Amino acid sequence: MELETYLKKAADEVNSLLQELYGEPKTPLSRAANHLLFAGGKRLRPALCKLAADAVLPGSSHKIMSAALALEVTHNFTLIHDDIMDKDEYRRGQKTVHTLWGEPVAILAGDVLFSRAFYLISRSNAPDYAKVRAIELLSKTCEDICEGQQLDMSFEDREDVTRHEYFHMVTLKTGVLYGASAGMGALLAGCSEEQFQELYQYGSQIGAAFQIQDDLIDLLASSDKSGKDQASDIREGKQTLVAITARERGIDLRPWRRPLSTDDISALITLLNEKGVISAVQEDATSLIHSAVERLSVLADTPEKNLLADLAWYFIRRDY
C-alpha cells in the first residue's frame, strides 16, 4: 500500500472513531473542546501509533486504536493552549477556541482534552502493565512539550540562540509527541525494550525534522499554498533554524522584520540560497531522517516497516 493511501485510510478511521466517541457534545465546554478536534488535520500521530503497533505485531493495531486517539487528542490540547499564548485568531481555517469562547473556556477545553487522553489509553485492549507504561510515557511527554513551548517563548527575547538549543527545543516541543506515538503503539503491541527505545527515538527525530520542514515551508511556500503568511517567522524575528543558520553565515535578518512584499520575499530567498542557508537547513533535516530510518532495523521486514520509512521521508518532502 502506498503511504498516501494508508494515511487517508488511517485518518478516516480516526475521524469515525472520534465521531462515535465525541460527536454529540452535550455542553458548551464539550463543544469548545471538540472545535479543533473536528476541524480537520492529517491525523499523523495516530497513524504513526497504528503503524508502529502493526510493525511490532502485525494486525494488532485494531486493539489499540483508543490509545492512538489519545495522541490526536493530546495534540489538539496543545494547539488550543498554543493559540491562547500566541494570540492567534485562526487555526485550520477556523476561528480559534479562545476567539469564539474566550480564554477561560479555552483553557478548560484544553484541560478536557488532556484528561480524555488518559481515559482513552485506559480503554485500549492491552495488558495492564503496558497501559500503565503508556500512561507514564504520555505524562512525561506532556511535561516535555510544556518545557519545549517555554523554551520557544524564551527565544523571542534572544538573538544568540544556538543550533544545539534549537534542536533541543524542537525535540521537546514537536519531536517527543511523535516519539510517544511510535513508542506507545510499540509498547501496547508487546515490543521488546530495544524496539521501544529505537522507535521512540525514530519518532522524536522525524518530529524534529517535521518542525524544520515547517520552518522552510514558512519561508518558501506561498500563502495560498501554506494557508499562512509567507515569511512570517522572519518578519516576527523567530529563532528558527533558518534564522540561526543565516546568522552563522553572516546574514543579518533584522532589517527584514517588517511588512514584506512578494518581491521582498523573493529577494530574501535568493540571498539565503546564494549563501547556502536553505540547502544547509535541508541537509540538517535530511540527516535526522537518515538516522531515524536506520533505527527501524530493530523491526522485521514488513509492509508496515516500509511505510514507517516512507513516513519519515514524507515529513521533509511535504510542501505545506
PDB file of C-alpha atoms in Angstrom:
ATOM      1  CA  MET A   1       0.000   0.000   0.000  1.00  0.00           C
ATOM      2  CA  GLU A   2       1.268   3.477  -0.815  1.00  0.00           C
ATOM      3  CA  LEU A   3       1.793   5.890   2.062  1.00  0.00           C
ATOM      4  CA  GLU A   4      -0.815   8.421   0.926  1.00  0.00           C
ATOM      5  CA  THR A   5      -3.452   5.695   0.674  1.00  0.00           C
ATOM      6  CA  TYR A   6      -2.522   4.395   4.121  1.00  0.00           C
ATOM      7  CA  LEU A   7      -2.662   7.850   5.703  1.00  0.00           C
ATOM      8  CA  LYS A   8      -6.052   8.538   4.125  1.00  0.00           C
ATOM      9  CA  LYS A   9      -7.485   5.260   5.449  1.00  0.00           C
ATOM     10  CA  ALA A  10      -5.997   5.870   8.903  1.00  0.00           C
ATOM     11  CA  ALA A  11      -7.415   9.400   9.019  1.00  0.00           C
ATOM     12  CA  ASP A  12     -10.851   8.127   8.009  1.00  0.00           C
ATOM     13  CA  GLU A  13     -10.719   5.526  10.781  1.00  0.00           C
ATOM     14  CA  VAL A  14      -9.653   8.115  13.363  1.00  0.00           C
ATOM     15  CA  ASN A  15     -12.368  10.533  12.271  1.00  0.00           C
ATOM     16  CA  SER A  16     -15.003   7.824  12.507  1.00  0.00           C
ATOM     17  CA  LEU A  17     -13.914   6.791  15.998  1.00  0.00           C
ATOM     18  CA  LEU A  18     -13.771  10.396  17.205  1.00  0.00           C
ATOM     19  CA  GLN A  19     -17.272  10.971  15.856  1.00  0.00           C
ATOM     20  CA  GLU A  20     -18.504   7.875  17.652  1.00  0.00           C
ATOM     21  CA  LEU A  21     -16.991   8.964  20.964  1.00  0.00           C
ATOM     22  CA  TYR A  22     -17.408  12.738  20.930  1.00  0.00           C
ATOM     23  CA  GLY A  23     -19.674  13.592  18.012  1.00  0.00           C
ATOM     24  CA  GLU A  24     -22.643  14.659  20.122  1.00  0.00           C
ATOM     25  CA  PRO A  25     -21.362  17.189  22.698  1.00  0.00           C
ATOM     26  CA  LYS A  26     -23.840  17.887  25.472  1.00  0.00           C
ATOM     27  CA  THR A  27     -22.377  21.070  26.961  1.00  0.00           C
ATOM     28  CA  PRO A  28     -20.784  24.322  25.753  1.00  0.00           C
ATOM     29  CA  LEU A  29     -17.455  23.171  27.192  1.00  0.00           C
ATOM     30  CA  SER A  30     -17.617  19.905  25.232  1.00  0.00           C
ATOM     31  CA  ARG A  31     -18.372  21.852  22.064  1.00  0.00           C
ATOM     32  CA  ALA A  32     -15.352  24.077  22.694  1.00  0.00           C
ATOM     33  CA  ALA A  33     -13.138  21.046  23.340  1.00  0.00           C
ATOM     34  CA  ASN A  34     -14.335  19.424  20.114  1.00  0.00           C
ATOM     35  CA  HIS A  35     -13.960  22.532  17.949  1.00  0.00           C
ATOM     36  CA  LEU A  36     -10.425  21.928  16.613  1.00  0.00           C
ATOM     37  CA  LEU A  37     -10.685  18.163  17.011  1.00  0.00           C
ATOM     38  CA  PHE A  38     -13.326  18.100  14.280  1.00  0.00           C
ATOM     39  CA  ALA A  39     -11.817  20.895  12.162  1.00  0.00           C
ATOM     40  CA  GLY A  40      -9.558  18.618  10.131  1.00  0.00           C
ATOM     41  CA  GLY A  41      -5.904  17.705  10.446  1.00  0.00           C
ATOM     42  CA  LYS A  42      -3.772  14.955   8.901  1.00  0.00           C
ATOM     43  CA  ARG A  43      -4.051  12.621  11.956  1.00  0.00           C
ATOM     44  CA  LEU A  44      -0.353  11.764  11.574  1.00  0.00           C
ATOM     45  CA  ARG A  45       0.226  10.874  15.225  1.00  0.00           C
ATOM     46  CA  PRO A  46      -2.466   8.185  15.477  1.00  0.00           C
ATOM     47  CA  ALA A  47      -1.378   6.879  12.063  1.00  0.00           C
ATOM     48  CA  LEU A  48       2.176   6.555  13.381  1.00  0.00           C
ATOM     49  CA  CYS A  49       0.939   4.790  16.528  1.00  0.00           C
ATOM     50  CA  LYS A  50      -1.060   2.362  14.388  1.00  0.00           C
ATOM     51  CA  LEU A  51       1.887   1.691  12.073  1.00  0.00           C
ATOM     52  CA  ALA A  52       4.293   1.067  14.949  1.00  0.00           C
ATOM     53  CA  ALA A  53       1.915  -1.422  16.578  1.00  0.00           C
ATOM     54  CA  ASP A  54       1.476  -3.394  13.351  1.00  0.00           C
ATOM     55  CA  ALA A  55       5.222  -3.278  12.657  1.00  0.00           C
ATOM     56  CA  VAL A  56       5.826  -4.969  16.024  1.00  0.00           C
ATOM     57  CA  LEU A  57       2.878  -7.389  15.834  1.00  0.00           C
ATOM     58  CA  PRO A  58       1.033  -7.496  12.510  1.00  0.00           C
ATOM     59  CA  GLY A  59      -2.705  -6.993  12.907  1.00  0.00           C
ATOM     60  CA  SER A  60      -2.502  -5.658  16.472  1.00  0.00           C
ATOM     61  CA  SER A  61      -3.411  -2.031  15.790  1.00  0.00           C
ATOM     62  CA  HIS A  62      -7.175  -2.548  15.912  1.00  0.00           C
ATOM     63  CA  LYS A  63      -6.846  -3.382  19.606  1.00  0.00           C
ATOM     64  CA  ILE A  64      -5.063  -0.153  20.499  1.00  0.00           C
ATOM     65  CA  MET A  65      -6.882   2.440  18.392  1.00  0.00           C
ATOM     66  CA  SER A  66      -8.254   4.043  21.535  1.00  0.00           C
ATOM     67  CA  ALA A  67      -4.680   4.855  22.568  1.00  0.00           C
ATOM     68  CA  ALA A  68      -3.965   6.150  19.068  1.00  0.00           C
ATOM     69  CA  LEU A  69      -6.850   8.586  19.528  1.00  0.00           C
ATOM     70  CA  ALA A  70      -5.241   9.734  22.785  1.00  0.00           C
ATOM     71  CA  LEU A  71      -2.303  11.082  20.799  1.00  0.00           C
ATOM     72  CA  GLU A  72      -4.536  13.115  18.486  1.00  0.00           C
ATOM     73  CA  VAL A  73      -6.491  14.442  21.458  1.00  0.00           C
ATOM     74  CA  THR A  74      -3.231  15.424  23.190  1.00  0.00           C
ATOM     75  CA  HIS A  75      -2.039  17.214  20.046  1.00  0.00           C
ATOM     76  CA  ASN A  76      -5.251  19.233  19.905  1.00  0.00           C
ATOM     77  CA  PHE A  77      -4.970  20.123  23.585  1.00  0.00           C
ATOM     78  CA  THR A  78      -1.568  21.680  22.884  1.00  0.00           C
ATOM     79  CA  LEU A  79      -2.943  23.596  19.884  1.00  0.00           C
ATOM     80  CA  ILE A  80      -5.688  25.246  21.942  1.00  0.00           C
ATOM     81  CA  HIS A  81      -3.209  26.419  24.560  1.00  0.00           C
ATOM     82  CA  ASP A  82      -0.638  27.474  21.924  1.00  0.00           C
ATOM     83  CA  ASP A  83      -3.253  29.625  20.209  1.00  0.00           C
ATOM     84  CA  ILE A  84      -4.004  31.372  23.506  1.00  0.00           C
ATOM     85  CA  MET A  85      -0.327  32.114  24.130  1.00  0.00           C
ATOM     86  CA  ASP A  86       0.298  33.242  20.549  1.00  0.00           C
ATOM     87  CA  LYS A  87      -2.988  35.208  20.372  1.00  0.00           C
ATOM     88  CA  ASP A  88      -3.774  33.522  17.053  1.00  0.00           C
ATOM     89  CA  GLU A  89      -7.251  34.087  15.640  1.00  0.00           C
ATOM     90  CA  TYR A  90      -7.379  31.243  13.113  1.00  0.00           C
ATOM     91  CA  ARG A  91      -6.365  27.588  13.049  1.00  0.00           C
ATOM     92  CA  ARG A  92      -7.156  25.147  10.205  1.00  0.00           C
ATOM     93  CA  GLY A  93      -9.207  27.860   8.555  1.00  0.00           C
ATOM     94  CA  GLN A  94     -11.463  28.190  11.602  1.00  0.00           C
ATOM     95  CA  LYS A  95     -11.684  30.738  14.391  1.00  0.00           C
ATOM     96  CA  THR A  96      -9.596  29.590  17.352  1.00  0.00           C
ATOM     97  CA  VAL A  97     -11.268  28.319  20.508  1.00  0.00           C
ATOM     98  CA  HIS A  98     -10.328  31.302  22.668  1.00  0.00           C
ATOM     99  CA  THR A  99     -11.591  33.675  19.965  1.00  0.00           C
ATOM    100  CA  LEU A 100     -15.013  32.018  19.975  1.00  0.00           C
ATOM    101  CA  TRP A 101     -15.462  31.119  23.653  1.00  0.00           C
ATOM    102  CA  GLY A 102     -12.964  33.336  25.499  1.00  0.00           C
ATOM    103  CA  GLU A 103      -9.692  32.421  27.181  1.00  0.00           C
ATOM    104  CA  PRO A 104     -11.085  30.863  30.408  1.00  0.00           C
ATOM    105  CA  VAL A 105     -13.264  28.395  28.473  1.00  0.00           C
ATOM    106  CA  ALA A 106     -10.434  27.690  26.028  1.00  0.00           C
ATOM    107  CA  ILE A 107      -8.096  26.808  28.887  1.00  0.00           C
ATOM    108  CA  LEU A 108     -10.709  24.451  30.284  1.00  0.00           C
ATOM    109  CA  ALA A 109     -11.326  22.975  26.825  1.00  0.00           C
ATOM    110  CA  GLY A 110      -7.629  22.132  26.542  1.00  0.00           C
ATOM    111  CA  ASP A 111      -7.750  20.588  30.009  1.00  0.00           C
ATOM    112  CA  VAL A 112     -10.727  18.456  28.950  1.00  0.00           C
ATOM    113  CA  LEU A 113      -8.747  17.067  26.014  1.00  0.00           C
ATOM    114  CA  PHE A 114      -5.738  16.438  28.266  1.00  0.00           C
ATOM    115  CA  SER A 115      -7.959  14.392  30.593  1.00  0.00           C
ATOM    116  CA  ARG A 116      -9.590  12.492  27.743  1.00  0.00           C
ATOM    117  CA  ALA A 117      -6.191  11.279  26.545  1.00  0.00           C
ATOM    118  CA  PHE A 118      -5.505   9.211  29.651  1.00  0.00           C
ATOM    119  CA  TYR A 119      -9.039   7.838  29.668  1.00  0.00           C
ATOM    120  CA  LEU A 120      -8.575   6.716  26.071  1.00  0.00           C
ATOM    121  CA  ILE A 121      -5.324   4.885  26.844  1.00  0.00           C
ATOM    122  CA  SER A 122      -7.052   3.016  29.673  1.00  0.00           C
ATOM    123  CA  ARG A 123      -9.686   1.788  27.191  1.00  0.00           C
ATOM    124  CA  SER A 124      -7.193   0.139  24.834  1.00  0.00           C
ATOM    125  CA  ASN A 125      -7.152  -3.655  24.617  1.00  0.00           C
ATOM    126  CA  ALA A 126      -3.691  -4.352  26.027  1.00  0.00           C
ATOM    127  CA  PRO A 127      -2.179  -5.802  29.202  1.00  0.00           C
ATOM    128  CA  ASP A 128      -2.468  -3.556  32.244  1.00  0.00           C
ATOM    129  CA  TYR A 129       1.300  -3.230  32.646  1.00  0.00           C
ATOM    130  CA  ALA A 130       1.575  -1.980  29.064  1.00  0.00           C
ATOM    131  CA  LYS A 131      -1.217   0.557  29.583  1.00  0.00           C
ATOM    132  CA  VAL A 132       0.435   1.813  32.788  1.00  0.00           C
ATOM    133  CA  ARG A 133       3.685   2.302  30.922  1.00  0.00           C
ATOM    134  CA  ALA A 134       1.853   4.058  28.078  1.00  0.00           C
ATOM    135  CA  ILE A 135       0.236   6.442  30.566  1.00  0.00           C
ATOM    136  CA  GLU A 136       3.643   7.064  32.133  1.00  0.00           C
ATOM    137  CA  LEU A 137       5.045   7.800  28.673  1.00  0.00           C
ATOM    138  CA  LEU A 138       2.312  10.288  27.772  1.00  0.00           C
ATOM    139  CA  SER A 139       2.593  12.018  31.167  1.00  0.00           C
ATOM    140  CA  LYS A 140       6.320  12.626  30.647  1.00  0.00           C
ATOM    141  CA  THR A 141       5.688  13.650  27.052  1.00  0.00           C
ATOM    142  CA  CYS A 142       3.197  16.347  28.073  1.00  0.00           C
ATOM    143  CA  GLU A 143       5.705  17.755  30.569  1.00  0.00           C
ATOM    144  CA  ASP A 144       8.378  17.793  27.861  1.00  0.00           C
ATOM    145  CA  ILE A 145       6.050  19.592  25.435  1.00  0.00           C
ATOM    146  CA  CYS A 146       5.432  22.304  28.037  1.00  0.00           C
ATOM    147  CA  GLU A 147       9.174  22.698  28.567  1.00  0.00           C
ATOM    148  CA  GLY A 148       9.667  22.986  24.807  1.00  0.00           C
ATOM    149  CA  GLN A 149       6.958  25.626  24.496  1.00  0.00           C
ATOM    150  CA  GLN A 150       8.509  27.649  27.324  1.00  0.00           C
ATOM    151  CA  LEU A 151      11.935  27.434  25.674  1.00  0.00           C
ATOM    152  CA  ASP A 152      10.468  28.554  22.359  1.00  0.00           C
ATOM    153  CA  MET A 153       8.875  31.591  24.028  1.00  0.00           C
ATOM    154  CA  SER A 154      12.132  32.421  25.834  1.00  0.00           C
ATOM    155  CA  PHE A 155      13.939  32.520  22.475  1.00  0.00           C
ATOM    156  CA  GLU A 156      11.787  35.505  21.432  1.00  0.00           C
ATOM    157  CA  ASP A 157      13.912  37.802  23.614  1.00  0.00           C
ATOM    158  CA  ARG A 158      17.278  36.493  22.398  1.00  0.00           C
ATOM    159  CA  GLU A 159      19.461  36.961  19.347  1.00  0.00           C
ATOM    160  CA  ASP A 160      22.059  34.342  20.313  1.00  0.00           C
ATOM    161  CA  VAL A 161      20.116  31.058  20.245  1.00  0.00           C
ATOM    162  CA  THR A 162      22.452  28.252  19.169  1.00  0.00           C
ATOM    163  CA  ARG A 163      21.578  25.375  16.877  1.00  0.00           C
ATOM    164  CA  HIS A 164      22.049  22.997  19.826  1.00  0.00           C
ATOM    165  CA  GLU A 165      19.436  24.954  21.793  1.00  0.00           C
ATOM    166  CA  TYR A 166      17.132  24.981  18.785  1.00  0.00           C
ATOM    167  CA  PHE A 167      17.353  21.202  18.281  1.00  0.00           C
ATOM    168  CA  HIS A 168      16.709  20.657  21.990  1.00  0.00           C
ATOM    169  CA  MET A 169      13.657  22.923  21.847  1.00  0.00           C
ATOM    170  CA  VAL A 170      12.066  21.369  18.745  1.00  0.00           C
ATOM    171  CA  THR A 171      12.683  17.865  20.040  1.00  0.00           C
ATOM    172  CA  LEU A 172      10.716  18.755  23.182  1.00  0.00           C
ATOM    173  CA  LYS A 173       8.039  20.906  21.559  1.00  0.00           C
ATOM    174  CA  THR A 174       7.344  18.757  18.498  1.00  0.00           C
ATOM    175  CA  GLY A 175       9.501  15.645  18.452  1.00  0.00           C
ATOM    176  CA  VAL A 176       8.538  13.924  21.683  1.00  0.00           C
ATOM    177  CA  LEU A 177       4.835  13.578  20.812  1.00  0.00           C
ATOM    178  CA  TYR A 178       5.814  11.763  17.628  1.00  0.00           C
ATOM    179  CA  GLY A 179       8.228   9.729  19.753  1.00  0.00           C
ATOM    180  CA  ALA A 180       5.384   8.874  22.094  1.00  0.00           C
ATOM    181  CA  SER A 181       3.168   7.974  19.132  1.00  0.00           C
ATOM    182  CA  ALA A 182       5.621   5.387  17.831  1.00  0.00           C
ATOM    183  CA  GLY A 183       6.652   4.240  21.294  1.00  0.00           C
ATOM    184  CA  MET A 184       3.111   3.817  22.574  1.00  0.00           C
ATOM    185  CA  GLY A 185       1.994   1.770  19.590  1.00  0.00           C
ATOM    186  CA  ALA A 186       5.012  -0.468  20.051  1.00  0.00           C
ATOM    187  CA  LEU A 187       4.508  -0.824  23.815  1.00  0.00           C
ATOM    188  CA  LEU A 188       0.861  -1.770  23.553  1.00  0.00           C
ATOM    189  CA  ALA A 189       1.666  -4.319  20.839  1.00  0.00           C
ATOM    190  CA  GLY A 190       4.169  -6.068  23.097  1.00  0.00           C
ATOM    191  CA  CYS A 191       7.527  -4.828  21.790  1.00  0.00           C
ATOM    192  CA  SER A 192      10.948  -5.542  23.258  1.00  0.00           C
ATOM    193  CA  GLU A 193      12.718  -2.827  25.228  1.00  0.00           C
ATOM    194  CA  GLU A 194      15.159  -2.300  22.353  1.00  0.00           C
ATOM    195  CA  GLN A 195      12.304  -1.871  19.897  1.00  0.00           C
ATOM    196  CA  PHE A 196      10.614   0.645  22.191  1.00  0.00           C
ATOM    197  CA  GLN A 197      13.753   2.733  22.618  1.00  0.00           C
ATOM    198  CA  GLU A 198      14.582   2.768  18.910  1.00  0.00           C
ATOM    199  CA  LEU A 199      11.019   3.541  17.806  1.00  0.00           C
ATOM    200  CA  TYR A 200      10.726   6.319  20.381  1.00  0.00           C
ATOM    201  CA  GLN A 201      13.936   7.895  19.079  1.00  0.00           C
ATOM    202  CA  TYR A 202      12.778   7.358  15.485  1.00  0.00           C
ATOM    203  CA  GLY A 203       9.570   9.274  16.237  1.00  0.00           C
ATOM    204  CA  SER A 204      11.369  12.060  18.087  1.00  0.00           C
ATOM    205  CA  GLN A 205      13.810  12.556  15.229  1.00  0.00           C
ATOM    206  CA  ILE A 206      11.213  12.638  12.455  1.00  0.00           C
ATOM    207  CA  GLY A 207       9.160  15.019  14.618  1.00  0.00           C
ATOM    208  CA  ALA A 208      12.106  17.400  14.930  1.00  0.00           C
ATOM    209  CA  ALA A 209      12.643  17.147  11.168  1.00  0.00           C
ATOM    210  CA  PHE A 210       8.941  17.893  10.680  1.00  0.00           C
ATOM    211  CA  GLN A 211       9.418  21.185  12.528  1.00  0.00           C
ATOM    212  CA  ILE A 212      12.495  22.078  10.488  1.00  0.00           C
ATOM    213  CA  GLN A 213      10.459  21.476   7.343  1.00  0.00           C
ATOM    214  CA  ASP A 214       7.788  23.792   8.780  1.00  0.00           C
ATOM    215  CA  ASP A 215      10.479  26.471   9.123  1.00  0.00           C
ATOM    216  CA  LEU A 216      11.306  26.059   5.438  1.00  0.00           C
ATOM    217  CA  ILE A 217       7.667  25.971   4.351  1.00  0.00           C
ATOM    218  CA  ASP A 218       7.034  29.243   6.208  1.00  0.00           C
ATOM    219  CA  LEU A 219       9.717  30.888   4.085  1.00  0.00           C
ATOM    220  CA  LEU A 220       9.322  29.138   0.736  1.00  0.00           C
ATOM    221  CA  ALA A 221       5.614  28.339   0.347  1.00  0.00           C
ATOM    222  CA  SER A 222       3.171  30.954  -0.890  1.00  0.00           C
ATOM    223  CA  SER A 223       0.357  31.986   1.420  1.00  0.00           C
ATOM    224  CA  ASP A 224      -2.116  30.321  -0.967  1.00  0.00           C
ATOM    225  CA  LYS A 225      -0.273  27.012  -0.619  1.00  0.00           C
ATOM    226  CA  SER A 226       0.501  27.007   3.114  1.00  0.00           C
ATOM    227  CA  GLY A 227      -2.503  28.889   4.431  1.00  0.00           C
ATOM    228  CA  LYS A 228      -0.148  31.121   6.438  1.00  0.00           C
ATOM    229  CA  ASP A 229       1.509  34.487   5.837  1.00  0.00           C
ATOM    230  CA  GLN A 230       4.681  33.767   3.877  1.00  0.00           C
ATOM    231  CA  ALA A 231       7.936  34.519   5.727  1.00  0.00           C
ATOM    232  CA  SER A 232       6.049  35.328   8.933  1.00  0.00           C
ATOM    233  CA  ASP A 233       8.838  33.747  11.016  1.00  0.00           C
ATOM    234  CA  ILE A 234      11.395  36.125   9.503  1.00  0.00           C
ATOM    235  CA  ARG A 235       9.152  39.165   9.936  1.00  0.00           C
ATOM    236  CA  GLU A 236       8.492  38.272  13.562  1.00  0.00           C
ATOM    237  CA  GLY A 237      12.149  37.569  14.334  1.00  0.00           C
ATOM    238  CA  LYS A 238      11.589  33.950  15.367  1.00  0.00           C
ATOM    239  CA  GLN A 239      14.694  31.922  16.137  1.00  0.00           C
ATOM    240  CA  THR A 240      14.125  29.146  13.626  1.00  0.00           C
ATOM    241  CA  LEU A 241      16.889  27.002  12.151  1.00  0.00           C
ATOM    242  CA  VAL A 242      16.719  29.192   9.041  1.00  0.00           C
ATOM    243  CA  ALA A 243      17.410  32.307  11.139  1.00  0.00           C
ATOM    244  CA  ILE A 244      20.148  30.618  13.174  1.00  0.00           C
ATOM    245  CA  THR A 245      21.923  29.280  10.071  1.00  0.00           C
ATOM    246  CA  ALA A 246      21.647  32.688   8.394  1.00  0.00           C
ATOM    247  CA  ARG A 247      23.264  34.350  11.400  1.00  0.00           C
ATOM    248  CA  GLU A 248      26.054  31.734  11.401  1.00  0.00           C
ATOM    249  CA  ARG A 249      26.763  32.703   7.777  1.00  0.00           C
ATOM    250  CA  GLY A 250      26.909  36.411   8.484  1.00  0.00           C
ATOM    251  CA  ILE A 251      23.421  37.420   7.348  1.00  0.00           C
ATOM    252  CA  ASP A 252      21.613  39.967   9.493  1.00  0.00           C
ATOM    253  CA  LEU A 253      17.883  39.305   9.205  1.00  0.00           C
ATOM    254  CA  ARG A 254      16.835  42.184  11.473  1.00  0.00           C
ATOM    255  CA  PRO A 255      16.215  44.560   8.525  1.00  0.00           C
ATOM    256  CA  TRP A 256      13.646  42.035   7.265  1.00  0.00           C
ATOM    257  CA  ARG A 257      11.476  42.366  10.376  1.00  0.00           C
ATOM    258  CA  ARG A 258       8.872  44.480   8.633  1.00  0.00           C
ATOM    259  CA  PRO A 259       5.967  44.073   6.229  1.00  0.00           C
ATOM    260  CA  LEU A 260       7.360  42.244   3.216  1.00  0.00           C
ATOM    261  CA  SER A 261       6.126  42.408  -0.358  1.00  0.00           C
ATOM    262  CA  THR A 262       6.287  39.457  -2.731  1.00  0.00           C
ATOM    263  CA  ASP A 263       9.379  40.996  -4.304  1.00  0.00           C
ATOM    264  CA  ASP A 264      10.992  41.415  -0.860  1.00  0.00           C
ATOM    265  CA  ILE A 265      10.425  37.755  -0.066  1.00  0.00           C
ATOM    266  CA  SER A 266      11.833  36.686  -3.440  1.00  0.00           C
ATOM    267  CA  ALA A 267      14.949  38.783  -2.824  1.00  0.00           C
ATOM    268  CA  LEU A 268      15.355  37.284   0.644  1.00  0.00           C
ATOM    269  CA  ILE A 269      15.025  33.724  -0.671  1.00  0.00           C
ATOM    270  CA  THR A 270      17.605  34.493  -3.365  1.00  0.00           C
ATOM    271  CA  LEU A 271      20.027  35.826  -0.730  1.00  0.00           C
ATOM    272  CA  LEU A 272      19.569  32.789   1.521  1.00  0.00           C
ATOM    273  CA  ASN A 273      20.053  30.455  -1.429  1.00  0.00           C
ATOM    274  CA  GLU A 274      23.228  32.232  -2.520  1.00  0.00           C
ATOM    275  CA  LYS A 275      24.673  31.912   0.995  1.00  0.00           C
ATOM    276  CA  GLY A 276      23.752  28.221   1.185  1.00  0.00           C
ATOM    277  CA  VAL A 277      21.381  28.719   4.114  1.00  0.00           C
ATOM    278  CA  ILE A 278      18.397  26.867   2.690  1.00  0.00           C
ATOM    279  CA  SER A 279      20.446  23.894   1.471  1.00  0.00           C
ATOM    280  CA  ALA A 280      22.199  23.660   4.866  1.00  0.00           C
ATOM    281  CA  VAL A 281      18.865  23.569   6.707  1.00  0.00           C
ATOM    282  CA  GLN A 282      17.592  20.914   4.293  1.00  0.00           C
ATOM    283  CA  GLU A 283      20.726  18.866   4.972  1.00  0.00           C
ATOM    284  CA  ASP A 284      20.102  19.070   8.725  1.00  0.00           C
ATOM    285  CA  ALA A 285      16.568  17.728   8.265  1.00  0.00           C
ATOM    286  CA  THR A 286      17.788  15.002   5.906  1.00  0.00           C
ATOM    287  CA  SER A 287      20.434  13.904   8.410  1.00  0.00           C
ATOM    288  CA  LEU A 288      17.752  13.462  11.079  1.00  0.00           C
ATOM    289  CA  ILE A 289      15.653  11.341   8.726  1.00  0.00           C
ATOM    290  CA  HIS A 290      18.599   9.112   7.767  1.00  0.00           C
ATOM    291  CA  SER A 291      19.316   8.485  11.455  1.00  0.00           C
ATOM    292  CA  ALA A 292      15.646   7.801  12.211  1.00  0.00           C
ATOM    293  CA  VAL A 293      15.223   5.306   9.364  1.00  0.00           C
ATOM    294  CA  GLU A 294      18.333   3.405  10.475  1.00  0.00           C
ATOM    295  CA  ARG A 295      16.627   2.797  13.823  1.00  0.00           C
ATOM    296  CA  LEU A 296      13.942   0.743  12.065  1.00  0.00           C
ATOM    297  CA  SER A 297      16.471  -2.099  11.713  1.00  0.00           C
ATOM    298  CA  VAL A 298      15.119  -3.470  15.027  1.00  0.00           C
ATOM    299  CA  LEU A 299      11.927  -4.434  13.190  1.00  0.00           C
ATOM    300  CA  ALA A 300      11.227  -7.404  10.958  1.00  0.00           C
ATOM    301  CA  ASP A 301      10.823  -6.637   7.274  1.00  0.00           C
ATOM    302  CA  THR A 302       7.110  -5.965   6.835  1.00  0.00           C
ATOM    303  CA  PRO A 303       4.971  -3.579   4.778  1.00  0.00           C
ATOM    304  CA  GLU A 304       4.476  -1.518   7.952  1.00  0.00           C
ATOM    305  CA  LYS A 305       8.228  -1.122   8.428  1.00  0.00           C
ATOM    306  CA  ASN A 306       8.481   0.153   4.853  1.00  0.00           C
ATOM    307  CA  LEU A 307       5.630   2.592   5.477  1.00  0.00           C
ATOM    308  CA  LEU A 308       7.404   3.886   8.596  1.00  0.00           C
ATOM    309  CA  ALA A 309      10.428   4.677   6.419  1.00  0.00           C
ATOM    310  CA  ASP A 310       8.200   6.303   3.803  1.00  0.00           C
ATOM    311  CA  LEU A 311       6.511   8.379   6.508  1.00  0.00           C
ATOM    312  CA  ALA A 312       9.878   9.667   7.727  1.00  0.00           C
ATOM    313  CA  TRP A 313      10.792  10.922   4.255  1.00  0.00           C
ATOM    314  CA  TYR A 314       7.322  12.351   3.729  1.00  0.00           C
ATOM    315  CA  PHE A 315       7.885  14.591   6.759  1.00  0.00           C
ATOM    316  CA  ILE A 316      10.600  16.565   4.941  1.00  0.00           C
ATOM    317  CA  ARG A 317       9.271  16.287   1.381  1.00  0.00           C
ATOM    318  CA  ARG A 318       5.857  17.832   2.013  1.00  0.00           C
ATOM    319  CA  ASP A 319       5.435  21.420   0.865  1.00  0.00           C
ATOM    320  CA  TYR A 320       2.566  22.548   3.113  1.00  0.00           C
TER     321      TYR A 320
END
